[in-house]
Amino acid sequence: MIPIEEARSYVMDRCAPLAAAATEVADALGLVTAVDVTAKESLPPFANTAMDGFAIRSADLSTIPTRLQIVETIAAGHSPTRALGHGEASRIMTGAPIPLGADAIVMVEKTSVDGDTVSIETQVEPGNHIRPAGDDVVEGDLVFPSGTELSAGHLGLLCSLGLHEIETYPRLRVGVISTGDELVDDGGALAPGQIRDSNRRTLLSLLSGDGFEPVDLGLIADDELAIETALVHGAQQCDAVITSGGVSMGDFDFVKAVLDRVGEMRWMQVAIKPAKPLAFGTIEGTPIFGLPGNPVSSMVSYELFARSGLRSMMGFPQPIRSVIQGVAAHPLARRADGKIHYARVLAKHEEGKTVVYPMSGQGSHMLASMARSNALAVLPDGEGCEAGGRVDVLLLN
Ligand code: AMP
Ligand code: MG
């Protein structure tokens, strides 16, 4: 067995970021920027009012109330046509440009209109309710650096600044293959010995949840030639491929044999439970993750190896999920066996702490307990963790 760090380094060393490319902002949610973004415009682009009200000259308000002459109404999206003289005001709507001569806004609630005059009932400082040009971003500012994961807010900001394309690492296309003679996916009655394929759906879903583009490459029998064809096609079509099954010690575990023959492969026995076997290789440079077949093992192996490697390929500066500190609500018992155990738990936020509740059913085939959990407790080799003890936690969503 090798330590998880060694297995992960081997994977990460072969998962370099893809070449960056120009991406439309509309397609960039969740992608990572490959360049610093600098503002070519200021935001707001012009001084405007933060309130519906009246643009005035603050010096006119030395006594209040003061009656001013209304000279025009300025709506958002329209330019003022009049400069304000002494004793004049313009009715103005939120977002509209400030007219020349005005130096402050009085909100409509502090005024009363009578015909074409307005009575101002409060004194205001110069600049009151005016949003100056460049208040948010000044032309030439670094808006966000290379290596930023683009959120909804970032994309809105790019639109505000008139940027429609941005240099990012491309969204990774990741193929998923299930292997196993026992697997069916047609929804019909099960023949003796058959089970239904679940790994393809979980892996495709994990991929889309993590911002990758999943590609369903189907269900392949335990047939060496069929597996070879699927892997070679998958490697041509996709940026990376994930298989499940066929990487253990069984007589029909062909994935690692094929990977070894048509690519460069390292078969690893990692000192973790679940998900001990991992076949990781490349076919003409395309990473192939041969995950174990047990449904929980495939998900844990995805979390620990595939997700980190794929995120690295997509340019994430921190591809590996950080552990957080939790507290065990009940004992998390285990036996010393030279492995790190990843126990399914339900993590809850309670009184400022992350409290983890162990799930019953920790077998690597027990998908129901995986589905009901939201985190993995990381239990180093030893006797586990007592109730109330501190434990490292990987929050899975
Ligand atoms: P293997 O790694 O191929 O030896 O498979 C280990 C276990 O996981 C066996 O019990 C398989 O039947 C099961 N298994 C493999 N692939 C899948 C899958 N796609 N969906 C559900 N169970 C699977
Ligand atoms: Mg199998």
Short mmCIF file of C-alpha atoms and ligand atoms in Angstrom, two decimals:
data_model
loop_
_atom_site.label_atom_id
_atom_site.label_comp_id
_atom_site.label_asym_id
_atom_site.label_seq_id
_atom_site.Cartn_x
_atom_site.Cartn_y
_atom_site.Cartn_z
CA MET A 1 0.00 0.00 0.00
CA ILE A 2 1.12 3.57 -0.64
CA PRO A 3 0.11 6.70 1.28
CA ILE A 4 -2.68 8.81 -0.18
CA GLU A 5 -0.27 11.74 -0.62
CA GLU A 6 1.91 9.65 -2.95
CA ALA A 7 -1.06 8.48 -5.01
CA ARG A 8 -2.42 11.99 -5.23
CA SER A 9 0.93 13.50 -6.23
CA TYR A 10 1.21 10.92 -8.99
CA VAL A 11 -2.23 11.95 -10.26
CA MET A 12 -1.74 15.70 -9.86
CA ASP A 13 1.61 15.62 -11.68
CA ARG A 14 -0.25 14.35 -14.75
CA CYS A 15 -3.18 16.75 -14.56
CA ALA A 16 -1.74 20.06 -15.73
CA PRO A 17 -4.14 22.88 -16.66
CA LEU A 18 -5.40 22.84 -20.26
CA ALA A 19 -4.54 25.76 -22.55
CA ALA A 20 -6.58 28.86 -21.76
CA ALA A 21 -8.98 30.25 -24.36
CA ALA A 22 -11.36 33.16 -24.90
CA THR A 23 -14.75 32.27 -23.42
CA GLU A 24 -18.05 34.09 -23.74
CA VAL A 25 -19.17 35.47 -20.39
CA ALA A 26 -22.48 33.65 -20.92
CA ASP A 27 -20.61 30.31 -20.79
CA ALA A 28 -18.11 31.17 -18.07
CA LEU A 29 -19.95 30.40 -14.82
CA GLY A 30 -17.68 28.29 -12.61
CA LEU A 31 -14.64 28.60 -14.89
CA VAL A 32 -11.30 29.98 -13.69
CA THR A 33 -9.73 33.11 -15.17
CA ALA A 34 -6.36 32.71 -16.85
CA VAL A 35 -5.48 36.43 -16.94
CA ASP A 36 -5.79 39.44 -14.66
CA VAL A 37 -8.96 41.36 -15.57
CA THR A 38 -8.49 45.14 -15.77
CA ALA A 39 -11.30 47.65 -16.12
CA LYS A 40 -11.45 49.48 -19.45
CA GLU A 41 -14.32 51.63 -18.16
CA SER A 42 -15.21 53.14 -14.80
CA LEU A 43 -18.21 52.02 -12.83
CA PRO A 44 -20.51 53.84 -12.52
CA PRO A 45 -19.53 55.40 -15.85
CA PHE A 46 -21.01 58.81 -14.84
CA ALA A 47 -22.13 60.54 -11.63
CA ASN A 48 -25.78 59.67 -10.95
CA THR A 49 -28.39 59.83 -8.25
CA ALA A 50 -28.91 57.07 -5.68
CA MET A 51 -32.45 58.30 -4.92
CA ASP A 52 -35.59 59.49 -6.63
CA GLY A 53 -35.87 63.17 -5.70
CA PHE A 54 -34.58 66.57 -6.70
CA ALA A 55 -31.17 67.66 -7.91
CA ILE A 56 -30.38 70.98 -6.20
CA ARG A 57 -27.58 73.42 -5.34
CA SER A 58 -26.89 72.85 -1.64
CA ALA A 59 -26.02 76.53 -1.18
CA ASP A 60 -29.66 77.37 -2.04
CA LEU A 61 -30.83 75.60 1.15
CA SER A 62 -29.38 78.01 3.74
CA THR A 63 -32.91 78.48 5.11
CA ILE A 64 -35.51 75.75 5.07
CA PRO A 65 -38.07 75.15 3.88
CA THR A 66 -36.99 76.70 0.60
CA ARG A 67 -39.09 76.84 -2.56
CA LEU A 68 -37.24 76.11 -5.83
CA GLN A 69 -38.33 76.29 -9.45
CA ILE A 70 -38.54 72.87 -11.19
CA VAL A 71 -36.84 73.20 -14.56
CA GLU A 72 -37.09 69.64 -15.93
CA THR A 73 -37.51 65.96 -15.12
CA ILE A 74 -34.53 63.64 -15.70
CA ALA A 75 -35.33 59.94 -16.08
CA ALA A 76 -32.75 57.13 -15.89
CA GLY A 77 -31.24 56.63 -19.33
CA HIS A 78 -31.77 60.27 -20.36
CA SER A 79 -29.39 63.24 -20.27
CA PRO A 80 -30.14 66.49 -18.46
CA THR A 81 -30.81 69.34 -20.89
CA ARG A 82 -30.61 72.20 -18.39
CA ALA A 83 -27.86 73.42 -16.09
CA LEU A 84 -29.25 74.51 -12.69
CA GLY A 85 -29.14 78.20 -11.88
CA HIS A 86 -29.66 79.79 -8.48
CA GLY A 87 -33.08 78.83 -7.03
CA GLU A 88 -33.64 75.97 -9.52
CA ALA A 89 -34.13 72.20 -9.11
CA SER A 90 -34.56 69.23 -11.49
CA ARG A 91 -36.80 66.31 -10.66
CA ILE A 92 -34.53 63.23 -10.98
CA MET A 93 -34.97 59.43 -10.90
CA THR A 94 -32.55 56.85 -9.45
CA GLY A 95 -29.69 56.17 -11.86
CA ALA A 96 -30.14 59.38 -13.90
CA PRO A 97 -27.10 61.64 -14.53
CA ILE A 98 -26.61 64.70 -12.31
CA PRO A 99 -27.27 67.99 -14.16
CA LEU A 100 -24.57 70.66 -14.36
CA GLY A 101 -24.76 73.10 -11.47
CA ALA A 102 -26.32 70.58 -9.06
CA ASP A 103 -24.16 69.30 -6.20
CA ALA A 104 -26.64 67.23 -4.16
CA ILE A 105 -29.88 65.28 -4.24
CA VAL A 106 -32.82 65.69 -1.84
CA MET A 107 -34.90 62.52 -1.64
CA VAL A 108 -38.50 62.91 -2.74
CA GLU A 109 -39.77 62.05 0.75
CA LYS A 110 -38.24 65.33 2.06
CA THR A 111 -39.98 67.54 -0.51
CA SER A 112 -43.46 68.69 -1.47
CA VAL A 113 -44.39 69.75 -4.96
CA ASP A 114 -46.79 72.54 -5.82
CA GLY A 115 -47.26 73.00 -9.57
CA ASP A 116 -43.83 73.76 -11.07
CA THR A 117 -42.18 74.52 -7.75
CA VAL A 118 -40.87 72.27 -5.02
CA SER A 119 -40.52 72.97 -1.32
CA ILE A 120 -37.34 71.47 0.16
CA GLU A 121 -37.74 70.55 3.81
CA THR A 122 -34.20 69.52 4.77
CA GLN A 123 -30.66 70.78 4.46
CA VAL A 124 -28.15 68.50 2.75
CA GLU A 125 -24.38 68.40 2.38
CA PRO A 126 -22.77 68.68 -1.06
CA GLY A 127 -22.58 65.21 -2.60
CA ASN A 128 -25.69 63.98 -0.76
CA HIS A 129 -27.07 60.84 -2.52
CA ILE A 130 -24.71 61.33 -5.49
CA ARG A 131 -22.84 58.23 -6.68
CA PRO A 132 -19.66 59.62 -8.29
CA ALA A 133 -18.23 58.16 -11.51
CA GLY A 134 -15.77 55.37 -10.64
CA ASP A 135 -17.22 54.95 -7.14
CA ASP A 136 -17.18 51.15 -7.56
CA VAL A 137 -14.40 50.54 -10.12
CA VAL A 138 -11.98 53.02 -11.69
CA GLU A 139 -10.77 52.55 -15.28
CA GLY A 140 -7.43 50.71 -15.11
CA ASP A 141 -8.24 48.98 -11.79
CA LEU A 142 -7.42 45.27 -11.39
CA VAL A 143 -10.96 43.91 -11.12
CA PHE A 144 -9.94 40.38 -10.20
CA PRO A 145 -6.74 38.40 -10.65
CA SER A 146 -5.89 35.38 -12.75
CA GLY A 147 -7.03 32.21 -10.97
CA THR A 148 -10.45 33.56 -9.93
CA GLU A 149 -13.37 31.13 -10.03
CA LEU A 150 -16.12 33.02 -11.82
CA SER A 151 -19.30 33.37 -9.75
CA ALA A 152 -22.58 35.01 -10.72
CA GLY A 153 -21.31 38.26 -9.20
CA HIS A 154 -18.10 38.18 -11.23
CA LEU A 155 -20.05 37.63 -14.45
CA GLY A 156 -22.40 40.51 -13.66
CA LEU A 157 -19.39 42.73 -12.98
CA LEU A 158 -17.85 41.78 -16.34
CA CYS A 159 -21.12 42.78 -18.04
CA SER A 160 -21.15 46.08 -16.11
CA LEU A 161 -17.69 46.78 -17.48
CA GLY A 162 -18.65 45.95 -21.07
CA LEU A 163 -16.60 42.75 -21.24
CA HIS A 164 -18.28 39.95 -23.22
CA GLU A 165 -15.37 37.55 -23.48
CA ILE A 166 -12.78 36.51 -20.96
CA GLU A 167 -9.67 34.34 -21.04
CA THR A 168 -10.36 31.21 -18.95
CA TYR A 169 -9.32 27.60 -18.66
CA PRO A 170 -11.85 25.64 -20.69
CA ARG A 171 -14.62 23.62 -19.11
CA LEU A 172 -13.33 20.07 -18.95
CA ARG A 173 -15.18 17.38 -20.92
CA VAL A 174 -15.02 14.25 -18.82
CA GLY A 175 -16.20 10.87 -20.13
CA VAL A 176 -17.70 8.26 -17.79
CA ILE A 177 -17.71 4.51 -18.44
CA SER A 178 -19.18 1.75 -16.29
CA THR A 179 -17.66 -1.71 -16.69
CA GLY A 180 -19.05 -5.04 -15.57
CA ASP A 181 -20.86 -8.06 -17.07
CA GLU A 182 -23.31 -7.94 -14.16
CA LEU A 183 -24.54 -4.43 -14.93
CA VAL A 184 -27.76 -3.46 -16.68
CA ASP A 185 -29.35 -0.07 -17.21
CA ASP A 186 -32.51 -0.77 -19.21
CA GLY A 187 -34.96 -0.70 -16.29
CA GLY A 188 -36.16 -4.27 -17.01
CA ALA A 189 -36.40 -7.21 -14.60
CA LEU A 190 -33.05 -8.41 -13.27
CA ALA A 191 -31.78 -11.78 -14.52
CA PRO A 192 -29.91 -13.90 -11.95
CA GLY A 193 -26.62 -12.27 -10.97
CA GLN A 194 -27.44 -8.92 -12.54
CA ILE A 195 -27.46 -5.55 -10.75
CA ARG A 196 -28.30 -2.12 -12.03
CA ASP A 197 -25.58 0.34 -12.99
CA SER A 198 -25.51 3.20 -10.50
CA ASN A 199 -21.94 4.47 -10.77
CA ARG A 200 -22.39 6.09 -14.14
CA ARG A 201 -25.22 8.27 -12.85
CA THR A 202 -23.43 9.21 -9.62
CA LEU A 203 -20.17 10.02 -11.42
CA LEU A 204 -21.88 12.01 -14.19
CA SER A 205 -23.77 13.92 -11.50
CA LEU A 206 -20.69 14.57 -9.38
CA LEU A 207 -18.99 15.93 -12.50
CA SER A 208 -21.75 18.34 -13.37
CA GLY A 209 -22.06 19.42 -9.75
CA ASP A 210 -18.35 20.26 -9.78
CA GLY A 211 -18.62 22.38 -12.92
CA PHE A 212 -17.25 19.92 -15.48
CA GLU A 213 -19.04 18.83 -18.66
CA PRO A 214 -19.96 15.16 -18.21
CA VAL A 215 -20.01 12.88 -21.25
CA ASP A 216 -21.83 9.55 -20.93
CA LEU A 217 -19.66 6.93 -22.65
CA GLY A 218 -21.94 4.08 -21.69
CA LEU A 219 -21.88 0.70 -20.07
CA ILE A 220 -19.22 -1.76 -21.25
CA ALA A 221 -19.03 -5.49 -20.59
CA ASP A 222 -16.00 -7.20 -19.04
CA ASP A 223 -14.51 -7.72 -22.47
CA GLU A 224 -10.96 -6.62 -23.07
CA LEU A 225 -11.48 -5.47 -26.65
CA ALA A 226 -14.69 -3.58 -25.84
CA ILE A 227 -12.98 -1.83 -22.94
CA GLU A 228 -10.01 -0.93 -25.12
CA THR A 229 -12.25 0.53 -27.82
CA ALA A 230 -14.25 2.53 -25.28
CA LEU A 231 -11.15 3.88 -23.55
CA VAL A 232 -9.36 4.85 -26.76
CA HIS A 233 -12.46 6.57 -28.18
CA GLY A 234 -13.14 8.23 -24.84
CA ALA A 235 -9.58 9.56 -24.66
CA GLN A 236 -9.94 11.05 -28.15
CA GLN A 237 -13.33 12.60 -27.49
CA CYS A 238 -12.78 13.94 -23.96
CA ASP A 239 -10.19 15.80 -21.88
CA ALA A 240 -10.26 13.02 -19.27
CA VAL A 241 -12.09 9.73 -18.73
CA ILE A 242 -13.37 8.08 -15.57
CA THR A 243 -14.14 4.37 -15.48
CA SER A 244 -15.55 2.38 -12.59
CA GLY A 245 -14.99 -1.30 -11.94
CA GLY A 246 -12.36 -3.68 -13.21
CA VAL A 247 -9.36 -2.40 -11.27
CA SER A 248 -9.25 -4.96 -8.44
CA MET A 249 -7.64 -8.41 -8.20
CA GLY A 250 -10.41 -10.35 -9.99
CA ASP A 251 -10.04 -12.54 -13.06
CA PHE A 252 -12.12 -10.19 -15.21
CA ASP A 253 -10.69 -6.86 -14.09
CA PHE A 254 -9.60 -5.74 -17.55
CA VAL A 255 -9.51 -1.96 -17.15
CA LYS A 256 -6.03 -1.93 -15.66
CA ALA A 257 -4.78 -4.48 -18.20
CA VAL A 258 -6.05 -2.37 -21.11
CA LEU A 259 -4.74 0.87 -19.63
CA ASP A 260 -1.37 -0.73 -19.15
CA ARG A 261 -1.28 -1.89 -22.76
CA VAL A 262 -2.64 1.14 -24.63
CA GLY A 263 -1.48 3.87 -22.26
CA GLU A 264 0.85 4.58 -19.40
CA MET A 265 -0.66 3.30 -16.22
CA ARG A 266 0.16 2.99 -12.57
CA TRP A 267 -1.95 0.62 -10.54
CA MET A 268 -1.99 1.67 -6.92
CA GLN A 269 -3.15 0.13 -3.69
CA VAL A 270 -3.75 3.24 -1.62
CA ALA A 271 -3.74 3.03 2.18
CA ILE A 272 -7.33 4.23 2.51
CA LYS A 273 -10.72 2.68 3.16
CA PRO A 274 -12.90 2.62 1.14
CA ALA A 275 -11.39 2.98 -2.36
CA LYS A 276 -8.08 1.15 -1.95
CA PRO A 277 -7.44 0.21 -5.62
CA LEU A 278 -6.84 2.98 -8.12
CA ALA A 279 -5.63 2.66 -11.69
CA PHE A 280 -4.50 5.99 -13.03
CA GLY A 281 -2.97 6.40 -16.42
CA THR A 282 -2.84 8.44 -19.57
CA ILE A 283 -3.68 7.58 -23.15
CA GLU A 284 -1.75 9.97 -25.39
CA GLY A 285 -1.67 12.46 -22.56
CA THR A 286 -5.36 12.19 -21.66
CA PRO A 287 -5.79 11.27 -18.00
CA ILE A 288 -7.81 8.11 -17.31
CA PHE A 289 -9.07 7.48 -13.78
CA GLY A 290 -9.78 3.79 -13.19
CA LEU A 291 -11.93 3.93 -10.06
CA PRO A 292 -13.04 0.88 -8.10
CA GLY A 293 -16.51 -0.50 -8.80
CA ASN A 294 -18.14 -0.56 -5.40
CA PRO A 295 -20.54 2.39 -5.47
CA VAL A 296 -19.20 4.12 -2.35
CA SER A 297 -15.59 3.40 -3.30
CA SER A 298 -16.11 5.00 -6.68
CA MET A 299 -17.55 8.14 -5.08
CA VAL A 300 -14.79 8.38 -2.46
CA SER A 301 -12.11 7.75 -5.09
CA TYR A 302 -13.70 10.45 -7.26
CA GLU A 303 -13.59 12.86 -4.31
CA LEU A 304 -9.99 12.11 -3.33
CA PHE A 305 -8.34 11.71 -6.75
CA ALA A 306 -10.46 12.45 -9.80
CA ARG A 307 -12.05 15.67 -8.55
CA SER A 308 -8.68 17.11 -7.49
CA GLY A 309 -6.96 16.12 -10.74
CA LEU A 310 -9.78 17.44 -12.90
CA ARG A 311 -9.94 20.71 -10.98
CA SER A 312 -6.22 21.12 -11.52
CA MET A 313 -6.77 20.63 -15.27
CA MET A 314 -9.46 23.33 -15.14
CA GLY A 315 -7.02 25.77 -13.53
CA PHE A 316 -8.33 25.88 -9.97
CA PRO A 317 -5.54 27.26 -7.79
CA GLN A 318 -6.68 25.02 -4.90
CA PRO A 319 -7.82 21.81 -6.56
CA ILE A 320 -7.87 19.68 -3.41
CA ARG A 321 -10.78 20.14 -1.00
CA SER A 322 -9.72 21.52 2.37
CA VAL A 323 -10.65 19.64 5.52
CA ILE A 324 -12.48 21.48 8.25
CA GLN A 325 -12.51 20.75 11.95
CA GLY A 326 -15.56 18.94 13.27
CA VAL A 327 -16.69 17.41 16.54
CA ALA A 328 -17.93 13.82 16.74
CA ALA A 329 -21.48 13.62 18.14
CA HIS A 330 -21.03 9.88 18.79
CA PRO A 331 -17.93 7.66 18.73
CA LEU A 332 -16.39 7.07 15.31
CA ALA A 333 -14.86 3.68 16.04
CA ARG A 334 -12.39 1.84 13.79
CA ARG A 335 -9.53 -0.64 14.05
CA ALA A 336 -5.88 0.01 13.27
CA ASP A 337 -5.10 -1.43 9.81
CA GLY A 338 -2.52 0.93 8.31
CA LYS A 339 -5.18 2.88 6.40
CA ILE A 340 -6.93 6.23 6.68
CA HIS A 341 -10.66 5.64 6.92
CA TYR A 342 -13.20 7.95 5.32
CA ALA A 343 -16.41 7.44 7.30
CA ARG A 344 -19.75 8.61 5.99
CA VAL A 345 -21.25 11.18 8.34
CA LEU A 346 -24.00 13.75 8.46
CA ALA A 347 -22.41 17.11 9.29
CA LYS A 348 -24.59 19.72 10.96
CA HIS A 349 -23.84 23.26 12.01
CA GLU A 350 -24.67 23.45 15.72
CA GLU A 351 -23.79 26.32 18.07
CA GLY A 352 -20.90 27.52 15.95
CA LYS A 353 -19.43 24.04 15.48
CA THR A 354 -19.56 21.40 12.75
CA VAL A 355 -20.95 18.37 14.55
CA VAL A 356 -20.73 15.05 12.71
CA TYR A 357 -23.14 12.16 13.17
CA PRO A 358 -21.89 8.76 11.99
CA MET A 359 -24.14 6.93 9.53
CA SER A 360 -24.91 3.28 10.02
CA GLY A 361 -23.88 1.06 7.11
CA GLN A 362 -20.25 1.81 6.27
CA GLY A 363 -19.75 -1.04 3.77
CA SER A 364 -18.31 0.14 0.47
CA HIS A 365 -21.34 -1.30 -1.35
CA MET A 366 -23.80 0.62 0.85
CA LEU A 367 -24.87 3.47 -1.34
CA ALA A 368 -27.94 4.37 0.71
CA SER A 369 -25.84 5.57 3.66
CA MET A 370 -23.63 7.52 1.25
CA ALA A 371 -26.70 9.17 -0.24
CA ARG A 372 -27.93 10.17 3.23
CA SER A 373 -24.58 11.61 4.32
CA ASN A 374 -23.10 14.95 3.33
CA ALA A 375 -19.52 14.60 4.54
CA LEU A 376 -16.65 12.23 5.17
CA ALA A 377 -14.91 12.09 8.54
CA VAL A 378 -11.19 11.51 8.04
CA LEU A 379 -10.05 8.95 10.61
CA PRO A 380 -6.27 8.42 10.74
CA ASP A 381 -4.94 4.94 11.41
CA GLY A 382 -5.74 3.95 14.99
CA GLU A 383 -8.79 3.39 17.16
CA GLY A 384 -10.98 6.19 15.83
CA CYS A 385 -12.49 9.11 17.65
CA GLU A 386 -14.49 9.32 20.87
CA ALA A 387 -17.75 11.21 21.27
CA GLY A 388 -16.92 14.90 21.66
CA GLY A 389 -13.50 14.41 20.02
CA ARG A 390 -12.19 16.62 17.24
CA VAL A 391 -12.18 15.12 13.78
CA ASP A 392 -11.18 16.30 10.31
CA VAL A 393 -14.14 16.53 7.93
CA LEU A 394 -14.51 16.80 4.17
CA LEU A 395 -17.79 18.58 3.44
CA LEU A 396 -18.99 17.10 0.17
CA ASN A 397 -21.29 19.84 -1.08
P1 AMP B 1 -15.22 -4.41 -9.49
O1 AMP B 1 -14.41 -3.24 -9.07
O2 AMP B 1 -15.47 -4.46 -10.95
O3 AMP B 1 -14.63 -5.68 -8.95
O4 AMP B 1 -16.63 -4.23 -8.79
C1 AMP B 1 -16.74 -4.22 -7.38
C2 AMP B 1 -18.18 -4.26 -6.98
O5 AMP B 1 -18.84 -3.09 -7.42
C3 AMP B 1 -18.97 -5.43 -7.55
O6 AMP B 1 -19.86 -5.88 -6.56
C4 AMP B 1 -19.70 -4.81 -8.71
O7 AMP B 1 -20.87 -5.50 -9.03
C5 AMP B 1 -19.99 -3.44 -8.22
N1 AMP B 1 -20.10 -2.47 -9.31
C6 AMP B 1 -19.18 -2.32 -10.28
N2 AMP B 1 -19.57 -1.37 -11.15
C7 AMP B 1 -20.78 -0.94 -10.70
C8 AMP B 1 -21.70 0.03 -11.18
N3 AMP B 1 -21.43 0.73 -12.29
N4 AMP B 1 -22.84 0.23 -10.50
C9 AMP B 1 -23.09 -0.47 -9.38
N5 AMP B 1 -22.26 -1.39 -8.86
C10 AMP B 1 -21.11 -1.64 -9.52
MG MG B 2 -16.24 -5.69 -12.29
#
